[in-house]
Each structure stands twice: as C-alpha cells, then as structure tokens.
Coordinates of C-alpha atoms and ligand atoms in Angstrom, one line a residue:
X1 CA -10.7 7.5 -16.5
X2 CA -8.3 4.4 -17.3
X3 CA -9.4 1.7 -18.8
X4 CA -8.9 -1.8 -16.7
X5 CA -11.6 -3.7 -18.6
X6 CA -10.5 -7.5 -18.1
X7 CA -8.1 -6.4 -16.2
X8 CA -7.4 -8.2 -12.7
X9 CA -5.9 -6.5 -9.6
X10 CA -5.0 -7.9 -5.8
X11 CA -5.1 -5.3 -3.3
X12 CA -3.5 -6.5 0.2
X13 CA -4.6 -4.1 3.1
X14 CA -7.6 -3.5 1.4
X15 CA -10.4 -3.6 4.1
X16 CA -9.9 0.1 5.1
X17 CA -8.3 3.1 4.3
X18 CA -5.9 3.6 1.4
X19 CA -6.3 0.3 0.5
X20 CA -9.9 0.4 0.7
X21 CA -10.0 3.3 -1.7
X22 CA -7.9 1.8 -4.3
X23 CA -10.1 -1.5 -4.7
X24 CA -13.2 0.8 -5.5
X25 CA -11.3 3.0 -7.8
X26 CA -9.9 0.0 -10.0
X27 CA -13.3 -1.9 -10.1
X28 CA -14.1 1.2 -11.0
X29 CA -12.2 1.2 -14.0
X30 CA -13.1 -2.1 -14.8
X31 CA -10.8 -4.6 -13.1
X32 CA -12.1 -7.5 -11.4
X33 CA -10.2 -6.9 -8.1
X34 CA -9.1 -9.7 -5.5
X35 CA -9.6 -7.8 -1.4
X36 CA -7.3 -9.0 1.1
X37 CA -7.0 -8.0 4.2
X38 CA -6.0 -9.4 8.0
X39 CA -9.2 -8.7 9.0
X40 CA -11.5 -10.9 7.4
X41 CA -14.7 -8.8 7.9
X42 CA -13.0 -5.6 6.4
X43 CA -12.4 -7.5 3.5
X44 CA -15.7 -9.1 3.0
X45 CA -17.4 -5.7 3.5
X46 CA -15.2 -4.2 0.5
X47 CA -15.6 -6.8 -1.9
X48 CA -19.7 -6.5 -0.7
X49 CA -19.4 -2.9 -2.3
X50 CA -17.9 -3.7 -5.1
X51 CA -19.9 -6.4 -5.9
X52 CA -23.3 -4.9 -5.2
X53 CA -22.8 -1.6 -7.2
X54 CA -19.5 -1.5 -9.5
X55 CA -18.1 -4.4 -10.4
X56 CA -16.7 -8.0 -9.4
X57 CA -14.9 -8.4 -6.3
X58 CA -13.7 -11.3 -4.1
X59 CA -12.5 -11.3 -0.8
X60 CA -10.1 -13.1 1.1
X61 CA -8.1 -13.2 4.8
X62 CA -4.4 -12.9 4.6
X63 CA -1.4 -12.3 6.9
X64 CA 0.9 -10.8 4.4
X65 CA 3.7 -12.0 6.3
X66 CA 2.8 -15.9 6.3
X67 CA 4.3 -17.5 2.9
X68 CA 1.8 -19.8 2.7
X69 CA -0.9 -17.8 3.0
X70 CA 0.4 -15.3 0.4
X71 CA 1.3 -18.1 -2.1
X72 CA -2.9 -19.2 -1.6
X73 CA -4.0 -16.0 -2.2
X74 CA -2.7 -15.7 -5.3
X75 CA -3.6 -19.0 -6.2
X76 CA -6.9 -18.0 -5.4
X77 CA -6.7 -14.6 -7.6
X78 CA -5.6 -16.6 -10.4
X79 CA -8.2 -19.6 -10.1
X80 CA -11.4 -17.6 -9.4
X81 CA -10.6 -14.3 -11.6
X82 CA -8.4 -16.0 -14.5
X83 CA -5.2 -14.4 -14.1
X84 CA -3.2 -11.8 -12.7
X85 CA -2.6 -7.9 -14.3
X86 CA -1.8 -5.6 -11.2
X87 CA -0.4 -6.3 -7.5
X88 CA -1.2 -3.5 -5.3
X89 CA 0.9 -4.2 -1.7
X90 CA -0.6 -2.1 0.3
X91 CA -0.7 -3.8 3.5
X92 CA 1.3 -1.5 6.1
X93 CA 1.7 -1.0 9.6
X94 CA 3.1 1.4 11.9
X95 CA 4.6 1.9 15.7
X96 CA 4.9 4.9 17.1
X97 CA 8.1 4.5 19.3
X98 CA 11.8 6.3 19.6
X99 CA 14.3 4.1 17.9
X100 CA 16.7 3.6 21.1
X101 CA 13.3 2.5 22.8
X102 CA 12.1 0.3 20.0
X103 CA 11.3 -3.3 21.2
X104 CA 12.8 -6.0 19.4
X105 CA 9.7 -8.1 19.1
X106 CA 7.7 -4.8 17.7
X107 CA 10.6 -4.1 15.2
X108 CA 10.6 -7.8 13.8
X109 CA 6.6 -7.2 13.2
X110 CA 6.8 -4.1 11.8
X111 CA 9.5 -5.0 9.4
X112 CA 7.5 -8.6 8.5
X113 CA 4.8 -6.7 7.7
X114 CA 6.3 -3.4 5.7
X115 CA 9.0 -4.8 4.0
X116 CA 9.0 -9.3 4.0
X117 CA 5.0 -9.3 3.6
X118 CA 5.4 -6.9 0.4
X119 CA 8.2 -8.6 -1.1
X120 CA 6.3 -12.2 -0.5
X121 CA 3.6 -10.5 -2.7
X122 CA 5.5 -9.4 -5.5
X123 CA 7.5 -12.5 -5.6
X124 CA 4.1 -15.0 -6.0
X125 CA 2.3 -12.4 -8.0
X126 CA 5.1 -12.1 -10.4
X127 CA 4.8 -16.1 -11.3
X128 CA 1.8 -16.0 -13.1
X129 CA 2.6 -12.2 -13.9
X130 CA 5.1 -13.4 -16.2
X131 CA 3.3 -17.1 -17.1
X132 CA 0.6 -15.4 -19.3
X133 CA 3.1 -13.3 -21.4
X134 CA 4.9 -10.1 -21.2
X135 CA 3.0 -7.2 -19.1
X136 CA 1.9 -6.5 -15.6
X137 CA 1.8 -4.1 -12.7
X138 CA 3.8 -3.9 -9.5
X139 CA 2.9 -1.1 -7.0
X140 CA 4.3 -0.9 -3.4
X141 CA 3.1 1.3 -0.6
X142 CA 6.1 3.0 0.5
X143 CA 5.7 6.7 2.1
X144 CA 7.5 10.1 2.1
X145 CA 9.6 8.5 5.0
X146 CA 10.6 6.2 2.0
X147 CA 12.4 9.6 1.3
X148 CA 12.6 11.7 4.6
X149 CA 13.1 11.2 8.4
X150 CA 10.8 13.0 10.8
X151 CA 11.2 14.1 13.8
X152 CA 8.4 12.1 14.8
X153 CA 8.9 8.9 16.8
X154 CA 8.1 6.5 14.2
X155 CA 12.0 5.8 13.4
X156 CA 11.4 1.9 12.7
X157 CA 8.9 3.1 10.0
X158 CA 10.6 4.8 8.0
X159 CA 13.5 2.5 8.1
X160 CA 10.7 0.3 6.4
X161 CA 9.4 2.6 3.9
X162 CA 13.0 3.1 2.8
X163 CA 13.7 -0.3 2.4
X164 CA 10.2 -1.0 0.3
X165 CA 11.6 2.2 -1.9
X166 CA 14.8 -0.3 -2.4
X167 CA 12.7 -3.4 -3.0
X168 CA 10.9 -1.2 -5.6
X169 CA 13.9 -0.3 -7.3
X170 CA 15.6 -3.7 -7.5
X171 CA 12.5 -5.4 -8.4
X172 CA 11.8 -3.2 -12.0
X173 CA 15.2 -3.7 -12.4
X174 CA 14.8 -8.0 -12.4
X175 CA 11.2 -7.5 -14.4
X176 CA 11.9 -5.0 -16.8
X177 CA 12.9 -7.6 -19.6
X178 CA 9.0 -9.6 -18.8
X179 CA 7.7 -5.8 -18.9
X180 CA 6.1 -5.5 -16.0
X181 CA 6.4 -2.0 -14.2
X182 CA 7.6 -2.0 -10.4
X183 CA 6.0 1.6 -8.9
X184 CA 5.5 2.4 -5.6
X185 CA 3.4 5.6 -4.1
X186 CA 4.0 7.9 -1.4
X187 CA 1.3 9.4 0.4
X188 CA 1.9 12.3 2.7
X189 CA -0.8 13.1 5.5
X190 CA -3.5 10.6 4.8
X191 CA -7.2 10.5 6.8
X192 CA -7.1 7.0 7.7
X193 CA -7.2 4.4 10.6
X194 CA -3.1 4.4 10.6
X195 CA -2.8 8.3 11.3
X196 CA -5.3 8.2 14.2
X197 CA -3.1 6.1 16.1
X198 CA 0.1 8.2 15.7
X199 CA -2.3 11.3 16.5
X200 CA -3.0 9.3 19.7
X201 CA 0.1 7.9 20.6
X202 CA 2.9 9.7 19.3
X203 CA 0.6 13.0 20.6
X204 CA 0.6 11.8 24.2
X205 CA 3.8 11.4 24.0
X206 CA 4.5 15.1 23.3
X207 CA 1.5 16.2 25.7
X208 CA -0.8 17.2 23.4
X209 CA -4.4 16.4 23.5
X210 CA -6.4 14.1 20.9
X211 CA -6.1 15.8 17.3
X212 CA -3.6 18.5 18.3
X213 CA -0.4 16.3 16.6
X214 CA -2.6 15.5 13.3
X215 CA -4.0 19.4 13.3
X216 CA -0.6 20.8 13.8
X217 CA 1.1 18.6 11.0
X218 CA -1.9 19.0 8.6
X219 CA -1.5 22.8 8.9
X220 CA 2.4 22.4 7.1
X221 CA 0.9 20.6 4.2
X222 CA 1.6 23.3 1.1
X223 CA -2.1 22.1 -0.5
X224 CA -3.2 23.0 2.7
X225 CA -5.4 20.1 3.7
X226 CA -5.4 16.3 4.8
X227 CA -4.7 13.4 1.9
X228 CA -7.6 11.2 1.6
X229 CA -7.3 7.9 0.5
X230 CA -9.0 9.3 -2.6
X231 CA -6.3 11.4 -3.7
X232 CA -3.4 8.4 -3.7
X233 CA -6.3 6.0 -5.3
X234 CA -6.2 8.5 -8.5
X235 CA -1.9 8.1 -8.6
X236 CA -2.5 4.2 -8.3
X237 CA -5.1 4.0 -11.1
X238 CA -2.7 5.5 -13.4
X239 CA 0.5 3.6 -12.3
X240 CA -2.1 0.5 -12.9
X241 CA -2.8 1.9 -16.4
X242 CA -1.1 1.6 -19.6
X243 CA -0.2 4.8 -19.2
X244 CA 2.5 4.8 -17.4
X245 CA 4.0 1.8 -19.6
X246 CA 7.3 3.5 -19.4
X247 CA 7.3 4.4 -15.9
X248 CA 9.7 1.6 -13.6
X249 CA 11.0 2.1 -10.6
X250 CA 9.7 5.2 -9.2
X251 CA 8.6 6.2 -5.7
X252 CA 6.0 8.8 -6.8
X253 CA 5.1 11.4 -4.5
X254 CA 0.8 11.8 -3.8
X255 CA 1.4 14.5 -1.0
X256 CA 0.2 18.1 -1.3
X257 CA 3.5 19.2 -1.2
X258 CA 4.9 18.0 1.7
X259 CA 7.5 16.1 0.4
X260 CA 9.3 17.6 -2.9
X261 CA 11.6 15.0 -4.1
Ligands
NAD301 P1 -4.6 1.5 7.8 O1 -4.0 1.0 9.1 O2 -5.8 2.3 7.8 O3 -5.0 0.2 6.9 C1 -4.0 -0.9 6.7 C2 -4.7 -2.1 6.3 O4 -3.7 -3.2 6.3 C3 -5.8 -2.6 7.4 O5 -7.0 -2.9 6.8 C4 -5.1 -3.8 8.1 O6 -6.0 -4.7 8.6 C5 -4.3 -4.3 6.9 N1 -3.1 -5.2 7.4 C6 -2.3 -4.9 8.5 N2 -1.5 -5.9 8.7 C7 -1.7 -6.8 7.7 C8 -1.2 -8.1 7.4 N3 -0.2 -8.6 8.1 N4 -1.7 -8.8 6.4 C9 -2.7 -8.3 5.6 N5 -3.3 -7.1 5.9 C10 -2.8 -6.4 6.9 O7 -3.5 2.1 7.0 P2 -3.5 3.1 5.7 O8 -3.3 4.5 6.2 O9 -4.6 2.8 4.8 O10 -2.1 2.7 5.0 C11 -2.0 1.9 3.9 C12 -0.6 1.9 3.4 O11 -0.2 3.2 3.0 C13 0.4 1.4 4.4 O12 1.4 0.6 3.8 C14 0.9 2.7 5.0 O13 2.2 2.5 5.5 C15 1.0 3.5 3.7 N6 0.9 5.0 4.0 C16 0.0 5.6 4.8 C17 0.0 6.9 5.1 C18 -1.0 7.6 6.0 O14 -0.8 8.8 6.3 N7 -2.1 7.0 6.4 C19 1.0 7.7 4.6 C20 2.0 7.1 3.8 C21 1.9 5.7 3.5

C-alpha cells in the first residue's frame, strides 16, 4: 500500500474502466480524488463509491478536449479539495479503421481526444502543481502502441499513443526543475468498454464472430490472461507514490508480457 493521505488526484476518463479502477485504488490510498468523465452519470456513480465506502470523492463532466472546460475542472479540483498532488489523463478513445480508409473528421477526434485533451490537462494541472511548491505527479495513458504497431486496424491509435509517449517525455523534461514526475502507463489487453468495441468492429471486419478477435489476441499474452483495470491501477498507484520520486519520463509497460520494451 502507498500512502496518499492528504494527497489530491484528478482522474479524467474516470467513469468506467481503467479509469474507473484507478479513482478507487487512490482513494484507497488515501487521496481525495476529483472523477471526470464525458459522461456525467459514469462520473457521479464513481465518485458515489468512493464516497459511500472509501474515501472523498467529487465528480464532474468534462470534454477533455474543450479548453475551457479543462481549465474549470481544475479550478474546481483545486477550490473544493484544496490543491492539486497527481493528474491522472486517462481519458482515451479509439477507432477501429485502416489508415488509407481513415476519415478526416474521425482522425481530428481521435487525436483531440488522445493527444490535445491530455496535453490541455497537464498544462492547467501543472499551474497550481507548481504554485504550492516543488512536487507533483503527471501520468499519461499511453499504450503498447505508444511502442508497437499492430497489425490491427487501429493505425490512427497508435499514431496517438506514440505521440502522448512524446508529450510524456518532453513534458518531465520542462518540470523536472519544479519536481514533478511526468509517467505514463501502458496497458496491454485490458477488460474494458474500449476493447469490446475493437472485438466488435475490427472482428467483423476480419469475419470473425463476437469474442473470436479478443479470444484469439488474449491467447498470445505471455501471463496468459486478459489485463483488468486492476492490474494497471496497481502501476498507477506507485507512479502516484513517492516511490517512484526518481522515476521521469518513462512509458512503463503493465502488460503480461505482451509488449517487452
Ligand atoms: P473506456 O472506453 O472503457 O473508458 C474511457 C473513458 O473515457 C470513458 O469513461 C469515456 O466516457 C471517457 N472519455 C472519452 N472521451 C472523453 C472526453 N472527450 N472527455 C472526457 N472523458 C472522455 O477505455 P479504457 O479501456 O478504460 O481506456 C482508458 C485509457 O487507457 C485510454 O486512454 C486508453 O487508450 C488506454 N488504454 C486502454 C487499453 C485497453 O486494452 N482497454 C490498452 C492500452 C491503453
């Protein structure tokens, strides 16, 4: 266990799945945690959890990719929690499309979303970040296609996940000297809403029927078994923890394998 006692964390994306997972886990640990999500109702129902049985939790709606609505969030955070420890931007979407058949309009979204709506984040969260002294904790979403392609037709995806693996990068680089650590994780096969849809879509593309895609890819994971959100909530506690003080910059891989560098 960490400890996050008086600790305060924002979680975008956090009204299901991965995001879902890491809001429990750091009210777990102790951190009052700010839920935002698109979907207003997710968000509430999170925050309902937390509050009821673990901790302190607030909820709020937010399209990552609208400035204004980011800046008020964190505004928000900051005026209803008292400050600002640990940004989790997790909010992520994907499209499950060949890149020579990509849609401009899609790729615009998708790239608002993955890379523009995480990089609004950071760049409001690090103000008061770096207002109430030195310290604080950065950590991105990215992917292992922030490291690999796959043969899957997700190309515009990955293209994001590299870019967020960038952003990480150049980001600890600007706040190492206010000492706040820039992480990001990278999941493998996780059980969530998001890989439903490519076991759906990208599946009927290749003719297979409902669970035969997310079966057949789970079956080359080395740990032999699908991610749960669980699994990358335990990597994000720690990067959240003063226990990985000296760890900036990194794209960490939470994958069973999959994925070895
Ligand atoms: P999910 O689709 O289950 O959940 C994503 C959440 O983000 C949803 O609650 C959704 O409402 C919210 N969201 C979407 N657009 C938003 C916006 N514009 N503003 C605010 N919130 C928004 O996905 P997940 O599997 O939990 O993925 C979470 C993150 O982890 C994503 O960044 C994803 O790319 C990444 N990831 C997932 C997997 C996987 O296998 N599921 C693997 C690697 C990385």
């Amino acid at each position: 266990m960490y400890n996050l006692n008086g600790k305060v964390a924002l979680v975008t994306g956090a009204g299901r799945g991965i995001g879902r997972a890491i809001a429990l886990r750091l009210a777990r640990e102790g951190a009052a945690v700010g839920v935002a999500d698109i979907i207003e109702a997710n968000a509430v129902a999170v925050a309902g959890e937390i509050n009821k049985d673990i901790g302190r939790a607030m909820a709020m709606r937010v399209d990552v990719t609208d400035e204004s609505q980011v800046e008020q969030m964190v505004t928000q955070t900051v005026n209803q929690l008292g400050r600002l420890d640990i940004l989790v931007a997790n909010a992520g979407i994907i499209q499950v499309s060949y890149l020579l058949d990509h849609e401009l309009e899609d790729w615009n979204k998708l790239m608002a979303v993955n890379v523009t709506g995480v990089w609004l984040c950071c760049k409001y969260a690090a103000k008061p970040m770096i207002g109430q002294g030195p310290g604080g904790k950065i950590i991105i979403a990215a992917s292992g296609a922030a490291k690999i392609a796959s043969p899957r037709p997700h190309g515009a995806y990955t293209v994001s996940k590299h870019a967020v693996l960038g952003l990480t990068r150049s980001l600890a680089h600007e706040l190492a000297k206010h000492k706040i650590n820039v992480n990001a994780y990278c999941p493998g096969i996780v059980d969530t809403p998001m890989w439903e849809k490519i076991d759906r879509e990208a599946g009927a593309m290749a003719g297979l029927k409902p669970g035969e895609l997310k079966a057949q890819t789970v079956s080359t994971v080395p740990w032999g078994r699908i991610e749960t959100p669980e699994d990358v909530a335990n990597l994000v506690a720690f990067l959240a923890s003063s226990e990985s003080d000296y760890m900036t910059g990194q794209g960490i891989n939470i994958n069973g394998g999959t994925v070895m560098h």
